[in-house]
Amino acid sequence: MIVVMKPGATAADIGAVIRKAESMGVKTHPIYGDNRTVVALVGDLTRVTREVFDQMDGVLHTLRIQEPYKLSSRTTRPDNTIVDIAEGKVRIGGNEVVVMAGPCSVESREQIIEIAQAVKEAGATMLRGGAFKPRTSPYDFQGLGLKGLEYLAEAREVTGLPVITEVMREEQVPMVAEYADVLQIGARNMQNYGLLQAVGRQQKPVMLKRGISGTIRELLMCAEYIVSNGNYNVMLCERGIRTYETATRNTFDLNAVPVLKESSHLPIVADPSHGTGLRELVPAMSRAAVAAGADALILEVHSDPDAAVSDGRQSLTPEDFATLMQSLRRIAAAVDRKIAAPTKEQEQASQLVAA
Ligand code: PEP
Ligand code: MN
């Protein structure tokens, strides 16, 4: 249930609603939107009647939320959530489409710095790179771990690009959160509920990837695990699902973009690299994702894709990435959006390095 407050409701009115709900044994989540404040009530609502709240000062009306994903639902919050990254250096969910780019894995200090500079040069405003890698085979490269996080932090220092990187286990959350600007939950961990709760209990933004065989509804229920633990800075990522099709690594489900936009207020990130698995398909599907309404793209870029330790086949060269960025600007303009450009601070970071 949500209790919708009147535009002029005071903090005392909102406080009274919260106390009343908590006295009935349910959890409360006040959500402050541009146009209205609502108090979402979650938990066992069997003893809670709408009339109790309807009569309170400052209350406009109450609504039952039909969807099981209460806090992530568009009904609870009609305005888009905008996720602020690195103290507002990057904002995802507004009119500007953010491009995050970088290698699948951090392989060395030189590699990540070189790629960070190249993607920045082409116009990316965030850097991706895995330090902890979920690999299909236990014999494959598992990531540089802590060293990888340190190299990412150094690449951020040099370029000013905030960093997104995967956290695979609950006990790694404090360590990864210390280095990363955004925590990535990988597709294989979409339903790792303990991990979702742990990233929900801290405040760094989270990008939750859709599971390999996860439905859109399951993805939203997983986001709910994070949000209901207190962290509203969540983005949902479509990265392709497993189907009977073998022409591509995964089936990039672009339907998910407008479906999620309609059902939820959380920003949507599209990952055409994992979605297709083939670098020659990445530009077309990146353009399609922007046209479909994605709020951000996450793309794998490597200076020598054929020598990459992971996902080389789907990695763009920096040159191809730069060409793609130009066409993305035209697509974004055609749908009344813009590709986010680096901030002044980020521009300065590169000038310092060049000096
Ligand atoms: C990745 O981003 O490199 C990755 C491992 O992605 P996913 O979890 O979507 O497979
Ligand atoms: Mn990858």
Coordinates of C-alpha atoms and ligand atoms in Angstrom, one line a residue:
M1 CA 0.0 0.0 0.0
I2 CA 1.1 3.6 -0.5
V3 CA -0.1 6.6 1.4
V4 CA 0.0 9.6 -1.0
M5 CA 0.6 12.8 0.8
K6 CA -0.9 16.2 -0.2
P7 CA 1.5 18.6 -1.9
G8 CA 1.5 20.8 1.3
A9 CA 2.0 17.9 3.8
T10 CA 4.4 18.8 6.6
A11 CA 7.3 16.7 8.0
A12 CA 5.1 16.2 11.1
D13 CA 2.2 14.8 8.9
I14 CA 4.6 12.4 7.2
G15 CA 6.1 11.4 10.6
A16 CA 2.7 10.7 12.0
V17 CA 1.9 8.4 9.0
I18 CA 5.1 6.5 9.5
R19 CA 4.6 6.1 13.3
K20 CA 1.0 4.9 12.7
A21 CA 2.1 2.3 10.1
E22 CA 5.0 1.1 12.3
S23 CA 2.7 0.7 15.3
M24 CA 0.7 -1.7 13.1
G25 CA 3.9 -3.8 12.5
V26 CA 4.7 -2.8 8.9
K27 CA 7.8 -1.3 7.4
T28 CA 7.7 2.2 5.9
H29 CA 9.6 3.8 3.1
P30 CA 9.0 7.5 2.5
I31 CA 9.7 8.3 -1.2
Y32 CA 10.2 12.0 -2.0
G33 CA 9.3 12.7 -5.6
D34 CA 9.3 16.0 -7.6
N35 CA 5.6 16.2 -7.5
R36 CA 4.5 14.3 -4.4
T37 CA 5.7 12.4 -1.4
V38 CA 4.4 8.9 -0.7
V39 CA 5.0 6.6 2.2
A40 CA 5.2 3.0 1.0
L41 CA 4.0 0.4 3.5
V42 CA 5.5 -3.1 3.0
G43 CA 5.3 -6.3 4.9
D44 CA 2.2 -8.0 6.3
L45 CA -0.6 -5.6 5.6
T46 CA -3.5 -7.9 6.7
R47 CA -4.2 -5.8 9.7
V48 CA -3.8 -2.5 7.9
T49 CA -6.9 -0.7 6.6
R50 CA -6.8 2.2 4.2
E51 CA -9.4 4.2 6.2
V52 CA -7.0 4.7 9.1
F53 CA -4.6 6.7 6.9
D54 CA -7.2 8.4 4.7
Q55 CA -8.4 10.4 7.7
M56 CA -4.9 11.6 8.8
D57 CA -3.7 15.2 8.3
G58 CA -1.8 15.8 5.1
V59 CA -2.9 12.6 3.4
L60 CA -4.4 12.9 -0.1
H61 CA -5.4 9.2 -0.5
T62 CA -4.1 5.6 -0.3
L63 CA -3.5 3.1 -3.0
R64 CA -3.0 -0.7 -3.0
I65 CA 0.0 -1.6 -5.1
Q66 CA -0.9 -4.6 -7.2
E67 CA 2.6 -5.5 -8.3
P68 CA 4.8 -7.7 -6.0
Y69 CA 7.7 -5.3 -6.5
K70 CA 6.3 -2.5 -4.4
L71 CA 9.1 0.0 -4.1
S72 CA 10.5 -0.5 -7.6
S73 CA 7.1 0.0 -9.2
R74 CA 6.2 3.0 -11.3
T75 CA 2.9 3.2 -9.4
T76 CA 4.8 4.0 -6.2
R77 CA 7.0 6.6 -7.8
P78 CA 5.7 8.0 -11.1
D79 CA 8.9 10.1 -11.6
N80 CA 12.0 8.5 -13.0
T81 CA 14.7 7.8 -10.4
I82 CA 17.9 9.5 -11.2
V83 CA 21.0 7.7 -9.8
D84 CA 23.7 10.1 -8.8
I85 CA 27.2 8.6 -9.2
A86 CA 30.4 9.9 -7.7
E87 CA 28.8 12.9 -6.0
G88 CA 26.8 13.8 -9.1
K89 CA 29.7 13.6 -11.7
V90 CA 27.5 11.2 -13.6
R91 CA 23.7 11.0 -13.4
I92 CA 21.7 8.1 -14.9
G93 CA 18.0 8.2 -15.5
G94 CA 17.6 11.7 -16.8
N95 CA 17.5 13.0 -20.4
E96 CA 21.2 12.2 -21.0
V97 CA 22.2 8.7 -22.0
V98 CA 25.4 7.7 -20.2
V99 CA 28.0 5.4 -21.9
M100 CA 30.1 3.2 -19.7
A101 CA 33.0 1.5 -21.5
G102 CA 36.1 -0.5 -20.8
P103 CA 37.5 -4.0 -20.9
C104 CA 35.6 -7.1 -19.6
S105 CA 38.5 -7.8 -17.2
V106 CA 41.2 -5.6 -15.7
E107 CA 44.3 -7.3 -16.9
S108 CA 47.1 -4.9 -15.9
R109 CA 47.7 -1.4 -14.7
E110 CA 48.9 -0.3 -18.2
Q111 CA 46.0 -2.0 -19.9
I112 CA 43.2 -0.4 -17.8
I113 CA 44.8 3.1 -18.0
E114 CA 45.3 2.9 -21.7
I115 CA 41.7 1.7 -22.4
A116 CA 40.3 4.3 -19.9
Q117 CA 42.0 7.1 -21.7
A118 CA 40.9 5.8 -25.1
V119 CA 37.2 5.4 -24.1
K120 CA 37.3 8.8 -22.5
E121 CA 38.7 10.4 -25.6
A122 CA 35.8 8.9 -27.6
G123 CA 33.3 10.4 -25.1
A124 CA 32.5 7.7 -22.5
T125 CA 31.8 9.1 -19.1
M126 CA 32.2 6.0 -17.0
L127 CA 34.8 3.2 -16.9
R128 CA 33.9 -0.5 -16.6
G129 CA 36.3 -3.4 -15.8
G130 CA 36.0 -6.6 -13.8
A131 CA 38.4 -7.3 -11.0
F132 CA 36.4 -10.3 -9.8
K133 CA 35.3 -12.4 -12.7
P134 CA 32.5 -15.0 -12.7
R135 CA 33.9 -17.5 -15.3
T136 CA 32.1 -20.5 -16.6
S137 CA 35.3 -22.6 -16.1
P138 CA 37.2 -22.6 -12.7
Y139 CA 40.4 -23.0 -14.8
D140 CA 39.8 -19.7 -16.6
F141 CA 41.2 -16.3 -15.5
Q142 CA 39.3 -15.3 -12.3
G143 CA 40.3 -11.6 -12.2
L144 CA 43.1 -9.7 -10.4
G145 CA 41.0 -9.2 -7.3
L146 CA 42.2 -6.4 -5.0
K147 CA 45.0 -5.4 -7.4
G148 CA 42.4 -5.0 -10.1
L149 CA 40.4 -2.6 -7.9
E150 CA 43.6 -0.6 -7.2
Y151 CA 44.3 -0.3 -10.9
L152 CA 40.7 0.8 -11.5
A153 CA 41.1 3.5 -8.9
E154 CA 44.3 4.6 -10.5
A155 CA 42.6 4.8 -14.0
R156 CA 39.8 6.9 -12.4
E157 CA 42.4 9.2 -10.9
V158 CA 44.0 9.7 -14.3
T159 CA 40.8 10.1 -16.3
G160 CA 38.2 11.4 -13.9
L161 CA 35.9 8.6 -15.0
P162 CA 33.9 7.0 -12.2
V163 CA 34.3 3.2 -12.1
I164 CA 31.8 0.3 -12.2
T165 CA 33.0 -3.1 -11.3
E166 CA 31.4 -6.4 -10.2
V167 CA 31.1 -7.7 -6.7
M168 CA 30.6 -11.4 -6.5
R169 CA 30.3 -12.3 -2.9
E170 CA 28.7 -10.8 0.2
E171 CA 31.9 -10.6 2.1
Q172 CA 33.6 -8.6 -0.7
V173 CA 31.0 -5.8 -0.6
P174 CA 32.9 -3.5 1.8
M175 CA 36.1 -3.9 -0.2
V176 CA 34.6 -3.3 -3.6
A177 CA 32.5 -0.4 -2.3
E178 CA 35.6 1.3 -1.1
Y179 CA 37.1 1.4 -4.6
A180 CA 34.1 1.4 -6.9
D181 CA 31.6 4.2 -7.7
V182 CA 29.0 1.6 -8.8
L183 CA 28.7 -2.0 -7.7
Q184 CA 27.8 -4.4 -10.5
I185 CA 25.8 -7.5 -9.6
G186 CA 26.5 -10.0 -12.4
A187 CA 23.8 -12.0 -14.3
R188 CA 24.8 -15.2 -12.4
N189 CA 24.2 -13.5 -9.1
M190 CA 20.9 -11.9 -9.9
Q191 CA 19.1 -14.1 -7.4
N192 CA 21.9 -14.3 -4.8
Y193 CA 19.6 -12.8 -2.2
G194 CA 22.2 -12.5 0.6
L195 CA 24.4 -10.5 -1.8
L196 CA 21.5 -8.3 -2.9
Q197 CA 20.6 -7.6 0.8
A198 CA 24.3 -6.7 1.5
V199 CA 24.5 -4.2 -1.4
G200 CA 21.1 -2.8 -0.2
R201 CA 22.5 -2.1 3.2
Q202 CA 25.2 0.2 1.8
Q203 CA 24.7 3.4 -0.2
K204 CA 27.0 3.1 -3.3
P205 CA 24.8 2.8 -6.4
V206 CA 24.2 -0.7 -7.8
M207 CA 23.7 -2.0 -11.3
L208 CA 21.7 -5.3 -11.2
K209 CA 22.1 -7.5 -14.3
R210 CA 19.3 -9.7 -15.5
G211 CA 19.9 -13.4 -14.9
I212 CA 20.7 -15.6 -17.9
S213 CA 17.2 -17.2 -17.5
G214 CA 15.6 -14.5 -15.4
T215 CA 12.2 -13.1 -16.3
I216 CA 11.7 -9.3 -16.2
R217 CA 9.4 -9.8 -13.2
E218 CA 12.1 -11.8 -11.4
L219 CA 14.6 -9.0 -12.2
L220 CA 12.3 -6.5 -10.6
M221 CA 11.8 -8.7 -7.5
C222 CA 15.6 -8.9 -7.1
A223 CA 15.8 -5.1 -7.4
E224 CA 13.2 -5.0 -4.6
Y225 CA 15.7 -7.0 -2.3
I226 CA 18.1 -4.1 -2.7
V227 CA 15.7 -1.2 -2.5
S228 CA 13.8 -2.7 0.5
N229 CA 17.1 -2.7 2.4
G230 CA 17.4 1.0 2.0
N231 CA 19.4 1.6 -1.1
Y232 CA 17.3 3.3 -3.8
N233 CA 20.3 3.9 -6.1
V234 CA 19.6 0.9 -8.3
M235 CA 19.8 0.5 -12.1
L236 CA 18.5 -2.5 -14.0
C237 CA 20.6 -4.0 -16.8
E238 CA 19.4 -6.0 -19.8
R239 CA 22.3 -8.2 -21.0
G240 CA 20.6 -10.9 -23.0
I241 CA 19.0 -14.1 -22.0
R242 CA 19.5 -17.7 -22.9
T243 CA 17.1 -19.0 -25.6
Y244 CA 17.2 -21.7 -28.3
E245 CA 18.9 -19.3 -30.7
T246 CA 22.6 -20.1 -31.3
A247 CA 23.5 -17.4 -33.9
T248 CA 24.4 -15.1 -31.0
R249 CA 25.8 -15.7 -27.5
N250 CA 22.6 -14.5 -25.9
T251 CA 19.3 -13.2 -27.2
F252 CA 19.4 -9.4 -26.4
D253 CA 15.9 -8.8 -25.2
L254 CA 15.2 -5.2 -26.2
N255 CA 11.6 -5.6 -25.2
A256 CA 12.8 -5.4 -21.7
V257 CA 13.7 -1.8 -22.1
P258 CA 10.2 -0.4 -22.7
V259 CA 8.6 -3.1 -20.4
L260 CA 10.9 -2.0 -17.5
K261 CA 10.4 1.7 -18.3
E262 CA 6.7 1.2 -18.0
S263 CA 6.8 -1.0 -14.8
S264 CA 9.5 0.7 -12.9
H265 CA 11.0 4.1 -12.1
L266 CA 14.5 2.7 -12.0
P267 CA 17.0 3.6 -14.8
I268 CA 17.7 0.9 -17.5
V269 CA 21.2 0.1 -18.7
A270 CA 21.6 -2.0 -21.9
D271 CA 24.6 -4.3 -22.4
P272 CA 24.8 -5.2 -26.1
S273 CA 28.3 -6.7 -25.7
H274 CA 27.0 -9.6 -23.6
G275 CA 23.6 -9.4 -25.3
T276 CA 25.1 -10.4 -28.7
G277 CA 28.6 -11.8 -27.9
L278 CA 29.8 -10.6 -31.3
R279 CA 31.6 -7.3 -31.8
E280 CA 30.2 -6.8 -35.3
L281 CA 26.7 -6.8 -33.9
V282 CA 27.4 -4.4 -31.0
P283 CA 27.0 -1.1 -32.9
A284 CA 23.6 -1.9 -34.3
M285 CA 22.2 -3.1 -31.0
S286 CA 23.7 -0.2 -29.1
R287 CA 21.9 2.2 -31.4
A288 CA 18.7 0.1 -31.1
A289 CA 18.9 0.2 -27.3
V290 CA 19.3 4.0 -27.3
A291 CA 16.3 4.3 -29.7
A292 CA 14.3 2.0 -27.4
G293 CA 14.8 4.3 -24.4
A294 CA 17.8 2.9 -22.5
D295 CA 19.2 5.4 -20.0
A296 CA 22.8 4.0 -20.3
L297 CA 24.9 1.6 -22.3
I298 CA 27.7 -0.6 -20.9
L299 CA 30.1 -1.6 -23.6
E300 CA 33.2 -3.8 -23.7
V301 CA 36.2 -2.1 -25.3
H302 CA 39.8 -3.5 -25.6
S303 CA 42.9 -2.2 -27.3
D304 CA 43.7 -5.7 -28.6
P305 CA 40.4 -7.6 -28.5
D306 CA 41.9 -10.8 -29.9
A307 CA 44.4 -10.9 -27.0
A308 CA 41.8 -10.1 -24.3
V309 CA 41.7 -12.6 -21.4
S310 CA 37.9 -12.6 -21.4
D311 CA 35.2 -11.7 -23.9
G312 CA 37.5 -10.5 -26.7
R313 CA 35.1 -11.7 -29.3
Q314 CA 32.5 -9.2 -28.2
S315 CA 34.9 -6.3 -27.4
L316 CA 35.1 -3.3 -29.7
T317 CA 38.4 -1.7 -30.6
P318 CA 38.8 1.9 -29.3
E319 CA 38.5 3.0 -33.0
D320 CA 35.2 1.2 -33.5
F321 CA 34.0 2.5 -30.2
A322 CA 34.8 6.1 -31.3
T323 CA 32.9 5.6 -34.5
L324 CA 29.9 4.1 -32.6
M325 CA 29.8 7.1 -30.2
Q326 CA 29.3 9.5 -33.2
S327 CA 26.3 7.5 -34.5
L328 CA 24.9 7.2 -31.0
R329 CA 24.8 11.0 -30.7
R330 CA 22.6 11.1 -33.8
I331 CA 20.3 8.4 -32.6
A332 CA 20.0 10.1 -29.2
A333 CA 19.1 13.4 -30.9
A334 CA 16.4 11.6 -33.0
V335 CA 14.7 10.5 -29.8
D336 CA 15.1 13.9 -28.1
R337 CA 17.9 12.8 -25.8
K338 CA 21.6 13.5 -25.6
I339 CA 24.7 11.3 -25.0
A340 CA 26.2 12.6 -21.7
A341 CA 29.4 14.5 -22.2
P342 CA 32.3 14.7 -19.8
T343 CA 32.0 17.3 -17.0
K344 CA 34.5 20.1 -16.6
E345 CA 36.3 18.3 -13.8
Q346 CA 36.7 15.2 -16.0
E347 CA 38.1 17.5 -18.8
Q348 CA 40.5 18.9 -16.3
A349 CA 41.7 15.5 -15.2
S350 CA 42.9 14.7 -18.8
Q351 CA 44.5 18.1 -19.2
L352 CA 46.5 17.5 -16.0
V353 CA 47.7 14.2 -17.4
A354 CA 48.5 15.7 -20.7
A355 CA 50.5 18.5 -19.0
Ligands
PEP1 C1 30.6 -8.7 -17.4 O1 30.0 -7.6 -17.3 O2 31.8 -8.8 -17.8 C2 29.9 -9.9 -17.0 C3 30.5 -11.0 -16.5 O3 28.5 -9.8 -17.3 P1 27.3 -10.8 -17.0 O4 27.2 -11.0 -15.5 O5 26.2 -10.1 -17.7 O6 27.6 -12.1 -17.7
MN2 MN 32.4 -9.6 -20.0

